[in-house]
Amino acid sequence: MEDVRPVEDDCQAGHMQAAQPGHSRRNFIKGVIAAGASVSASSYVFKDGAVARAQAPGAVERLVTLTVNGRQRRVDVLPQETLATTLRYKLGLTGTKIGCDRSECGACTVLVDGVPQYSCSMLTHQVRGRALQTIEGLQAEDGTLHPVQQAVVDEQGFQCAFCMPGFVMNMVAMIDENPNPTRKEAAQFLSGNLCRCADYNKILNVALRGAEYTRRG
Ligand code: FES
Ligand code: FES
Protein backbone atom coordinates (compact mmCIF):
# COMPACT_ATOMS: atom_id res chain seq x y z
CA MET A 1 0.00 0.00 0.00
CA GLU A 2 1.24 3.51 -0.85
CA ASP A 3 2.88 5.41 2.07
CA VAL A 4 0.85 8.62 2.55
CA ARG A 5 2.44 9.84 5.80
CA PRO A 6 2.94 13.63 5.91
CA VAL A 7 6.48 14.96 5.57
CA GLU A 8 6.69 15.82 9.30
CA ASP A 9 6.28 12.15 10.07
CA ASP A 10 9.39 11.37 8.10
CA CYS A 11 11.26 14.14 9.95
CA GLN A 12 10.14 12.84 13.30
CA ALA A 13 11.12 9.35 12.26
CA GLY A 14 14.56 10.72 11.41
CA HIS A 15 14.96 12.33 14.85
CA MET A 16 13.86 9.15 16.53
CA GLN A 17 16.27 7.12 14.47
CA ALA A 18 19.12 9.41 15.50
CA ALA A 19 18.34 8.73 19.13
CA GLN A 20 18.51 4.96 18.67
CA PRO A 21 21.58 2.89 19.50
CA GLY A 22 24.07 2.83 16.64
CA HIS A 23 23.12 6.40 15.54
CA SER A 24 25.46 8.34 17.77
CA ARG A 25 26.52 11.97 17.25
CA ARG A 26 29.90 10.65 16.10
CA ASN A 27 28.23 8.58 13.37
CA PHE A 28 26.09 11.55 12.38
CA ILE A 29 29.17 13.79 11.95
CA LYS A 30 30.91 11.07 9.96
CA GLY A 31 27.87 10.96 7.70
CA VAL A 32 27.98 14.72 7.15
CA ILE A 33 31.65 14.61 6.23
CA ALA A 34 31.04 11.74 3.85
CA ALA A 35 28.16 13.66 2.26
CA GLY A 36 30.45 16.66 1.74
CA ALA A 37 32.98 14.45 0.05
CA SER A 38 30.40 13.01 -2.28
CA VAL A 39 29.16 16.52 -3.19
CA SER A 40 32.72 17.53 -4.11
CA ALA A 41 33.17 14.37 -6.10
CA SER A 42 29.91 14.94 -7.94
CA SER A 43 31.50 17.74 -9.97
CA TYR A 44 33.45 15.06 -11.79
CA VAL A 45 31.84 12.65 -14.25
CA PHE A 46 33.09 9.56 -15.97
CA LYS A 47 33.35 10.16 -19.68
CA ASP A 48 34.70 7.71 -22.26
CA GLY A 49 36.29 5.75 -19.45
CA ALA A 50 38.15 8.78 -18.09
CA VAL A 51 37.27 11.20 -15.32
CA ALA A 52 36.34 14.59 -16.72
CA ARG A 53 35.40 17.81 -14.98
CA ALA A 54 31.66 18.46 -15.21
CA GLN A 55 30.97 21.83 -16.82
CA ALA A 56 27.62 23.36 -15.98
CA PRO A 57 25.88 25.04 -18.92
CA GLY A 58 27.02 28.69 -19.13
CA ALA A 59 29.98 28.07 -16.81
CA VAL A 60 32.99 30.35 -17.23
CA GLU A 61 36.35 28.88 -18.25
CA ARG A 62 38.54 29.29 -15.17
CA LEU A 63 42.02 28.97 -16.64
CA VAL A 64 42.62 32.28 -18.41
CA THR A 65 45.54 34.15 -19.94
CA LEU A 66 46.07 37.72 -18.81
CA THR A 67 48.49 40.24 -20.26
CA VAL A 68 50.12 41.88 -17.25
CA ASN A 69 53.01 44.30 -17.58
CA GLY A 70 53.68 43.04 -21.10
CA ARG A 71 53.79 39.37 -20.10
CA GLN A 72 51.26 36.61 -20.71
CA ARG A 73 50.25 35.00 -17.40
CA ARG A 74 48.12 31.85 -17.13
CA VAL A 75 46.00 31.86 -14.01
CA ASP A 76 43.08 29.97 -12.49
CA VAL A 77 40.34 32.54 -11.83
CA LEU A 78 37.05 31.99 -10.01
CA PRO A 79 33.95 33.36 -11.78
CA GLN A 80 33.38 36.20 -9.27
CA GLU A 81 37.05 36.97 -8.55
CA THR A 82 38.13 40.61 -8.62
CA LEU A 83 41.16 41.77 -10.55
CA ALA A 84 42.76 43.04 -7.32
CA THR A 85 42.51 39.57 -5.80
CA THR A 86 43.98 37.90 -8.86
CA LEU A 87 46.86 40.35 -9.08
CA ARG A 88 47.78 40.15 -5.42
CA TYR A 89 47.00 36.61 -4.40
CA LYS A 90 47.35 34.61 -7.62
CA LEU A 91 50.08 36.52 -9.47
CA GLY A 92 52.01 37.85 -6.47
CA LEU A 93 51.77 41.48 -7.63
CA THR A 94 51.29 42.90 -4.16
CA GLY A 95 52.19 46.44 -5.16
CA THR A 96 48.49 46.85 -5.90
CA LYS A 97 46.82 47.52 -2.54
CA ILE A 98 43.32 46.78 -1.32
CA GLY A 99 41.99 49.46 1.02
CA CYS A 100 38.21 49.83 1.03
CA ASP A 101 37.53 47.02 -1.48
CA ARG A 102 34.46 48.91 -2.72
CA SER A 103 35.44 51.68 -5.17
CA GLU A 104 36.07 54.44 -2.68
CA CYS A 105 39.77 54.86 -1.96
CA GLY A 106 41.68 54.21 -5.20
CA ALA A 107 44.43 52.17 -3.49
CA CYS A 108 43.84 49.36 -5.99
CA THR A 109 44.15 51.52 -9.13
CA VAL A 110 45.78 49.82 -12.12
CA LEU A 111 45.77 50.67 -15.82
CA VAL A 112 43.56 48.67 -18.16
CA ASP A 113 44.40 49.55 -21.77
CA GLY A 114 45.98 52.72 -20.34
CA VAL A 115 42.85 53.76 -18.44
CA PRO A 116 42.96 53.93 -14.62
CA GLN A 117 40.50 51.48 -13.04
CA TYR A 118 39.68 50.32 -9.51
CA SER A 119 40.82 46.72 -9.67
CA CYS A 120 38.79 45.84 -6.57
CA SER A 121 35.64 46.49 -8.54
CA MET A 122 36.38 44.71 -11.82
CA LEU A 123 36.04 41.02 -12.39
CA THR A 124 39.19 39.44 -13.72
CA HIS A 125 37.18 37.74 -16.45
CA GLN A 126 36.27 41.22 -17.74
CA VAL A 127 39.88 42.04 -18.59
CA ARG A 128 40.83 39.00 -20.64
CA GLY A 129 42.58 40.16 -23.81
CA ARG A 130 43.27 43.64 -22.42
CA ALA A 131 46.62 45.17 -21.47
CA LEU A 132 47.05 45.45 -17.71
CA GLN A 133 49.70 47.55 -16.05
CA THR A 134 50.52 47.56 -12.36
CA ILE A 135 53.12 49.50 -10.39
CA GLU A 136 55.54 46.58 -10.86
CA GLY A 137 55.49 47.21 -14.60
CA LEU A 138 56.49 50.87 -14.52
CA GLN A 139 60.25 50.72 -14.16
CA ALA A 140 62.42 49.95 -17.18
CA GLU A 141 64.09 46.55 -17.74
CA ASP A 142 67.41 47.96 -16.52
CA GLY A 143 65.80 49.10 -13.26
CA THR A 144 65.48 52.79 -14.20
CA LEU A 145 62.51 54.23 -12.36
CA HIS A 146 59.55 55.68 -14.22
CA PRO A 147 59.59 59.51 -14.04
CA VAL A 148 56.66 59.46 -11.60
CA GLN A 149 58.42 56.94 -9.37
CA GLN A 150 61.53 59.12 -9.46
CA ALA A 151 59.37 62.10 -8.48
CA VAL A 152 58.11 60.15 -5.43
CA VAL A 153 61.70 59.57 -4.35
CA ASP A 154 62.76 63.16 -4.95
CA GLU A 155 59.72 64.80 -3.34
CA GLN A 156 59.33 62.25 -0.48
CA GLY A 157 55.67 62.70 -1.21
CA PHE A 158 54.02 60.07 1.00
CA GLN A 159 54.00 59.09 4.66
CA CYS A 160 52.96 55.45 5.17
CA ALA A 161 52.70 55.12 1.35
CA PHE A 162 49.86 52.60 1.42
CA CYS A 163 47.99 54.79 -1.04
CA MET A 164 51.09 55.43 -3.15
CA PRO A 165 50.81 52.71 -5.86
CA GLY A 166 47.24 53.73 -6.66
CA PHE A 167 48.18 57.42 -6.83
CA VAL A 168 51.21 56.70 -8.99
CA MET A 169 49.21 54.65 -11.50
CA ASN A 170 46.62 57.42 -11.71
CA MET A 171 49.36 60.05 -12.13
CA VAL A 172 50.83 58.06 -15.02
CA ALA A 173 47.41 58.07 -16.72
CA MET A 174 46.98 61.78 -15.99
CA ILE A 175 50.33 62.74 -17.51
CA ASP A 176 49.58 60.61 -20.55
CA GLU A 177 46.39 62.61 -21.07
CA ASN A 178 47.66 66.00 -19.91
CA PRO A 179 51.48 66.26 -19.88
CA ASN A 180 51.50 69.71 -18.29
CA PRO A 181 48.72 69.88 -15.71
CA THR A 182 48.16 72.79 -13.35
CA ARG A 183 48.01 72.01 -9.63
CA LYS A 184 44.25 72.36 -9.74
CA GLU A 185 43.92 70.03 -12.74
CA ALA A 186 46.11 67.46 -11.04
CA ALA A 187 44.00 67.67 -7.85
CA GLN A 188 40.88 67.17 -9.92
CA PHE A 189 42.27 64.21 -11.86
CA LEU A 190 43.52 62.51 -8.69
CA SER A 191 40.36 63.14 -6.68
CA GLY A 192 39.40 59.46 -6.90
CA ASN A 193 42.39 58.53 -4.75
CA LEU A 194 42.32 59.03 -1.00
CA CYS A 195 45.24 59.35 1.38
CA ARG A 196 44.51 58.49 4.99
CA CYS A 197 47.66 60.33 6.06
CA ALA A 198 46.20 63.39 4.30
CA ASP A 199 49.50 64.13 2.62
CA TYR A 200 47.79 65.77 -0.36
CA ASN A 201 50.04 68.79 -0.63
CA LYS A 202 53.16 66.70 -1.10
CA ILE A 203 51.30 64.23 -3.32
CA LEU A 204 50.46 67.08 -5.68
CA ASN A 205 54.12 68.10 -5.65
CA VAL A 206 54.91 64.57 -6.82
CA ALA A 207 52.29 64.76 -9.58
CA LEU A 208 53.71 68.00 -10.98
CA ARG A 209 57.31 66.87 -10.62
CA GLY A 210 56.44 63.57 -12.33
CA ALA A 211 54.87 65.47 -15.22
CA GLU A 212 57.97 67.66 -15.50
CA TYR A 213 60.33 64.63 -15.54
CA THR A 214 58.14 62.92 -18.16
CA ARG A 215 58.19 65.99 -20.43
CA ARG A 216 61.97 66.14 -20.15
CA GLY A 217 62.10 62.45 -21.17
S1 FES B 1 40.45 49.17 -2.67
FE1 FES B 1 39.61 49.58 -4.61
S2 FES B 1 38.86 51.58 -4.46
FE2 FES B 1 39.52 51.11 -2.43
S1 FES C 1 50.60 58.27 2.75
FE1 FES C 1 49.52 57.04 4.17
S2 FES C 1 47.63 56.69 3.20
FE2 FES C 1 48.61 58.04 1.90
mmCIF file of N, CA, C and O and ligand atoms in Angstrom, residues 158-164 167 194-199 203, ligand 2:
data_model
loop_
_atom_site.group_PDB
_atom_site.id
_atom_site.type_symbol
_atom_site.label_atom_id
_atom_site.label_comp_id
_atom_site.label_asym_id
_atom_site.label_seq_id
_atom_site.Cartn_x
_atom_site.Cartn_y
_atom_site.Cartn_z
ATOM 1 N N PHE A 158 55.022 60.856 0.265
ATOM 2 C CA PHE A 158 54.025 60.065 0.997
ATOM 3 C C PHE A 158 54.527 59.792 2.412
ATOM 4 O O PHE A 158 55.720 59.845 2.678
ATOM 5 N N GLN A 159 53.597 59.470 3.302
ATOM 6 C CA GLN A 159 53.997 59.095 4.664
ATOM 7 C C GLN A 159 54.050 57.578 4.788
ATOM 8 O O GLN A 159 55.075 56.964 4.571
ATOM 9 N N CYS A 160 52.916 56.915 5.070
ATOM 10 C CA CYS A 160 52.960 55.447 5.167
ATOM 11 C C CYS A 160 53.072 54.821 3.779
ATOM 12 O O CYS A 160 53.526 53.696 3.631
ATOM 13 N N ALA A 161 52.609 55.527 2.760
ATOM 14 C CA ALA A 161 52.703 55.118 1.346
ATOM 15 C C ALA A 161 51.767 53.971 0.953
ATOM 16 O O ALA A 161 51.904 53.412 -0.127
ATOM 17 N N PHE A 162 50.826 53.647 1.811
ATOM 18 C CA PHE A 162 49.864 52.603 1.421
ATOM 19 C C PHE A 162 49.079 53.023 0.174
ATOM 20 O O PHE A 162 48.788 52.213 -0.699
ATOM 21 N N CYS A 163 48.778 54.288 0.082
ATOM 22 C CA CYS A 163 47.994 54.793 -1.045
ATOM 23 C C CYS A 163 48.851 55.045 -2.285
ATOM 24 O O CYS A 163 48.327 55.318 -3.357
ATOM 25 N N MET A 164 50.177 54.969 -2.105
ATOM 26 C CA MET A 164 51.094 55.426 -3.153
ATOM 27 C C MET A 164 50.954 54.700 -4.499
ATOM 28 O O MET A 164 50.857 55.364 -5.540
ATOM 29 N N PHE A 167 47.950 56.044 -6.364
ATOM 30 C CA PHE A 167 48.178 57.422 -6.826
ATOM 31 C C PHE A 167 49.124 57.435 -8.025
ATOM 32 O O PHE A 167 48.889 58.135 -9.006
ATOM 33 N N LEU A 194 42.313 58.457 -2.348
ATOM 34 C CA LEU A 194 42.318 59.030 -0.998
ATOM 35 C C LEU A 194 43.605 58.658 -0.266
ATOM 36 O O LEU A 194 44.156 57.572 -0.479
ATOM 37 N N CYS A 195 44.047 59.600 0.565
ATOM 38 C CA CYS A 195 45.237 59.353 1.380
ATOM 39 C C CYS A 195 44.835 59.519 2.846
ATOM 40 O O CYS A 195 44.467 60.612 3.273
ATOM 41 N N ARG A 196 44.925 58.431 3.590
ATOM 42 C CA ARG A 196 44.506 58.490 4.995
ATOM 43 C C ARG A 196 45.468 59.325 5.832
ATOM 44 O O ARG A 196 45.119 59.804 6.904
ATOM 45 N N CYS A 197 46.703 59.477 5.355
ATOM 46 C CA CYS A 197 47.655 60.331 6.064
ATOM 47 C C CYS A 197 47.449 61.801 5.671
ATOM 48 O O CYS A 197 48.138 62.674 6.181
ATOM 49 N N ALA A 198 46.539 62.031 4.739
ATOM 50 C CA ALA A 198 46.196 63.386 4.300
ATOM 51 C C ALA A 198 47.406 64.174 3.830
ATOM 52 O O ALA A 198 47.558 65.361 4.127
ATOM 53 N N ASP A 199 48.260 63.491 3.073
ATOM 54 C CA ASP A 199 49.500 64.127 2.618
ATOM 55 C C ASP A 199 49.325 64.767 1.237
ATOM 56 O O ASP A 199 50.239 64.762 0.409
ATOM 57 N N ILE A 203 51.695 65.126 -2.219
ATOM 58 C CA ILE A 203 51.303 64.230 -3.321
ATOM 59 C C ILE A 203 51.142 65.044 -4.610
ATOM 60 O O ILE A 203 51.556 64.617 -5.694
HETATM 61 S S1 FES B 2 50.601 58.266 2.749
HETATM 62 FE FE1 FES B 2 49.522 57.043 4.173
HETATM 63 S S2 FES B 2 47.626 56.686 3.197
HETATM 64 FE FE2 FES B 2 48.611 58.037 1.899
#
